[in-house]
Amino acid sequence: MSLLHWAILSPFIMALFVPFFYKYFRKIHTGWFVLILPIILFTYFFQFISETMNGRNIYETVPWIPSIGINFSAYLDGLGLLFALLITGIGALVILYSIYYLSKEKEALHNFYIYLLMFMGAMLGVVLSDNVLVLYTFWELTSLSSFLLIGYWYQREKSRYGAQKSMLITVFGGLAMLAGFILLSIMTNTFSIREMISQVATLPEHTLFIPAMLLVLLGAFTKSAQFPFHIWLPDAMEAPTPVSAYLHSATMVKAGIYLVARFSPIFAGSFEWFWIVSSVGIITLFWGSFTAVKQTDLKSILAFSTISQLGMIMSLLGLGSAALHYDHLDKNIYMAATVAAVFHLINHATFKGSLFMVVGIVDHETGTRDIRKLGGLMGVMPITFTLAVIGTFAMAGIPPFNGFLSKEMFFTGVVNAAKLGIFNMETWGLLFPIIAWIASVFTFIYSMILVFKTFTGNYQPEKLDVKPHEAPIGMLIPPIILASLVIIFGPFANILSQSIIEPAMASIQPSLLGENGTYHVHLYYWHGWNIEIFMTMGVIALGTIMFITLLKWSKIYDVFPKRLTLNKLYDGGLVALERSSYKLNKFYMTGFIRDYLVMIFAFMIVVLLSSLFIKDAFAFTTTNSAPIGIYEVVLALVMVAATVAILFAKSRLTSIISLGVVGYSVSLFFVLFRAPDLALTQLIVETVSVALFLLCFYHLPELKLKPKPLSFRLPNLVISLGVGTVVTLLALSANGTKLFDSISSYFVEASYKEAGGKNMVNVILVDFRGFDTLFEIAVLCIAALGIFTMIRLRLTRGKEG
Amino acid sequence: MKTNDLILQTVTKIIIFLILAFSLHLFFAGHYTPGGGFIGGLMTAAALVLLLLAFDAKTVNKIFPIDFIQVAAIGLLIAVLTGIGSFFFDVPFLTQTFGYFDLPILGKTGLATAVLFDIGVYLVVIGVTMTIIQTIGEDE
């Protein structure tokens, strides 16, 4: 175990101690103890920047289940480090924020911090694992801890609903991803991602390549809330705001992005990858920003905004994969899209985290998040307002914040994509810049709604439950830090380019490294008068007009029928699933034993008959058959007559007597076929059982004592004839194909020589196979005891009385 | 009217010894001719059933003051013990052996350990059959 492993596991270890802190230091907010860990981890990971900048990656492995190749291998490269820094950095800020957000008197803090630490450890494990199965383990742990965090206020119905929804969707994707990983490991014969990447040259020809890619993408899309799996994210907003800020904007929803980036070296060369990733991303981008405008709850706006921004990053990763087809060019313009993806990933984490915290402050100080009740808070909460302006303007892509730069780079990416000469992009490529531009307009609109509807306009104190005031300074520090990063990463973006983005690019597109094994990324804040700047100006102009005239055109949202929304589809689907499985169970679990017997026998007929004919197993020969004598024929006729008499008898007594006839004829058969022991036993046993039947008959209740013949049912006839035919066919074929001689000659020789007996049947019963007899008499004892207890111990006798 | 079962009871008194003797014969001859513990036990039980039919359950209980569940249990125990006995001779479970001995009256006789096992079977069958019939018979 190296230090890196301990760093991944440390949140889990810390989580073990949280209940003790909570119990024994009640005076101090538990969060303060927890806060120490992410700060240490952040500084620990920060020192690796100089390593990865120089292209040195850290690989440490510890055997976990070495017999099947599962090792806990930690791999720290540019991409992993970027995510690890995001997780620990924003984790520290969120914990600081939560100390002021959650009351130490009213809340179950130990639960909260245990879940949060679990999540942090799991997330670190996801981004730093090299073994796919370990990655999957941590992946499911993030789903689980996210489920617990969403349902933190489990008394509320909506929290439970949201938690369940996110659990179902992300676990569905997680299982699909597991299947994808297994397919990958079948193709490459390894669980290590690095070794998979080293075999990438031969993979695309493999038949499992496309299924594996689709399954892995399914996992990534569900986790990253891509269309149409985005529906869980708005419902996850029932979680406490620090959770929303941490999980549902900065870290967990980016796990899917991480997965796509991590597996880019394997899949990105293919046509399907380019199309699926970029088009799903761009659809999500548009749908998220379009839907965000109509929301009235601040956190819902942010949720849809997160969906839309994640779609943007996803589509950039897809578009960037086109670069792999142009490696002969010196200046590969398509690489810019991947750079933009990584850059926007960082930017989004900063401004979205700060926005969630701002919304949490507004919620905390006013008691509501509904924009129809809010307004005019600018004078009351000036710092919060400033922070909100910085965050939303960055989100809308307005200079001088970092969002402007990443939006410009995004436009560069989509405009370049329209010029692509491959993958049929000549025809469809133009759609990319158009959709991206429209989506940006909507992004601008909801960003403006977010800040201006909350902080400007009429101040309506009568609609608020509490009197609003500025938040405590501790609550403001985390968003202030994030907002200052938003500003710094704008004009001074190049401090990221060498330290973070270049190593991350080296992980995403390792085949495109330059001469000295590194990328050269340079971010220009001002890039001259080109098409992107005009597009941004158009976004701002049209967005402003549309924001002002919002009330006039917002009716278009009502045009779309409410019944056809994805949420309705999900809810209806769940109900339909439950109902149909209930109906299915109700259909075949009737509670009638005759129905079950019909199923069992029908199944038996189908399986045996079909295997008999598919295997061509029916064989009928008379070579093994003995000659048939007159006694056998007569006896068989008697038996058939008695059997038929049972079926058509009017009274039960006739049936019982006929059954006795069958039994005695069987014992006569035993006599004919020279089995005296069997004949003796059969005679007595038949007598006893007929007597018992008569006893049952005598005690039948008098209510329904109307003797009537067996009623006729066609299915029963068909099935009984079928069973009879099948068994006869089987017996005939078994008799027709005797593959080897019987072992009975041994018993004939040995019964006197070795066991000293001349009655071979008895010698077999007590000597050669005495073990069977021992347990047969045990069965008899059990039966006797059963009858004894059933009759003697009737505990309900008095009650029924 | 009180039924008079004189003929039945008298015949029973005579015939029951025949049945019992026959059942013992079946049991002991089992190793050489048809018969054995199972059929012998059933036949003994049949004799007892005949007693039950001719007399009532109380009388039978007076003649044979036996708990038949215990008979079955003892039979099972004997069967298991004969199996365990083979461990003392360092052979597998339920290994049987036999030998010929010159007995005082019977002369040269074959004795097999399998008969011990068969005694277990015999007792179990009697016990089980009688338990079932008595239990059902005494039920109201």
PDB file of C-alpha atoms in Angstrom, chain A residues 289-290 292-293 308-309 392-399 407 436-452 536-548:
ATOM      1  CA  SER A 289     -30.835  25.022 -21.607  1.00  0.00           C
ATOM      2  CA  PHE A 290     -34.248  25.134 -23.247  1.00  0.00           C
ATOM      3  CA  ALA A 292     -34.031  25.557 -17.693  1.00  0.00           C
ATOM      4  CA  VAL A 293     -35.733  28.751 -18.853  1.00  0.00           C
ATOM      5  CA  SER A 308     -26.891  21.475 -20.442  1.00  0.00           C
ATOM      6  CA  GLN A 309     -23.271  22.272 -19.555  1.00  0.00           C
ATOM      7  CA  THR A 392     -24.079  33.610 -13.925  1.00  0.00           C
ATOM      8  CA  PHE A 393     -22.113  35.849 -16.274  1.00  0.00           C
ATOM      9  CA  ALA A 394     -19.442  33.210 -16.464  1.00  0.00           C
ATOM     10  CA  MET A 395     -22.144  30.647 -17.182  1.00  0.00           C
ATOM     11  CA  ALA A 396     -23.666  32.815 -19.879  1.00  0.00           C
ATOM     12  CA  GLY A 397     -20.263  33.329 -21.467  1.00  0.00           C
ATOM     13  CA  ILE A 398     -19.815  37.011 -20.949  1.00  0.00           C
ATOM     14  CA  PRO A 399     -16.314  38.525 -20.744  1.00  0.00           C
ATOM     15  CA  LYS A 407     -17.716  29.322 -24.802  1.00  0.00           C
ATOM     16  CA  ALA A 436     -24.983  25.195 -30.201  1.00  0.00           C
ATOM     17  CA  TRP A 437     -25.754  28.819 -30.902  1.00  0.00           C
ATOM     18  CA  ILE A 438     -29.464  28.502 -30.062  1.00  0.00           C
ATOM     19  CA  ALA A 439     -28.591  26.626 -26.885  1.00  0.00           C
ATOM     20  CA  SER A 440     -26.201  29.404 -25.928  1.00  0.00           C
ATOM     21  CA  VAL A 441     -28.983  31.944 -26.338  1.00  0.00           C
ATOM     22  CA  PHE A 442     -31.130  29.971 -23.918  1.00  0.00           C
ATOM     23  CA  THR A 443     -28.177  29.618 -21.583  1.00  0.00           C
ATOM     24  CA  PHE A 444     -27.872  33.372 -21.599  1.00  0.00           C
ATOM     25  CA  ILE A 445     -31.581  33.785 -20.861  1.00  0.00           C
ATOM     26  CA  TYR A 446     -31.729  31.456 -17.858  1.00  0.00           C
ATOM     27  CA  SER A 447     -28.515  32.918 -16.492  1.00  0.00           C
ATOM     28  CA  MET A 448     -30.115  36.350 -16.582  1.00  0.00           C
ATOM     29  CA  ILE A 449     -33.314  35.010 -15.028  1.00  0.00           C
ATOM     30  CA  LEU A 450     -31.267  33.488 -12.256  1.00  0.00           C
ATOM     31  CA  VAL A 451     -29.562  36.699 -11.273  1.00  0.00           C
ATOM     32  CA  PHE A 452     -32.044  39.420 -12.146  1.00  0.00           C
ATOM     33  CA  THR A 536     -21.121  35.563 -28.918  1.00  0.00           C
ATOM     34  CA  MET A 537     -22.262  39.072 -29.734  1.00  0.00           C
ATOM     35  CA  GLY A 538     -25.320  37.623 -31.419  1.00  0.00           C
ATOM     36  CA  VAL A 539     -26.009  35.476 -28.342  1.00  0.00           C
ATOM     37  CA  ILE A 540     -25.829  38.481 -26.055  1.00  0.00           C
ATOM     38  CA  ALA A 541     -27.981  40.661 -28.319  1.00  0.00           C
ATOM     39  CA  LEU A 542     -30.691  38.103 -29.003  1.00  0.00           C
ATOM     40  CA  GLY A 543     -30.555  36.824 -25.420  1.00  0.00           C
ATOM     41  CA  THR A 544     -31.111  40.293 -24.002  1.00  0.00           C
ATOM     42  CA  ILE A 545     -34.081  40.896 -26.280  1.00  0.00           C
ATOM     43  CA  MET A 546     -35.603  37.562 -25.448  1.00  0.00           C
ATOM     44  CA  PHE A 547     -35.039  38.035 -21.714  1.00  0.00           C
ATOM     45  CA  ILE A 548     -36.857  41.350 -21.792  1.00  0.00           C
TER      46      ILE A 548
END
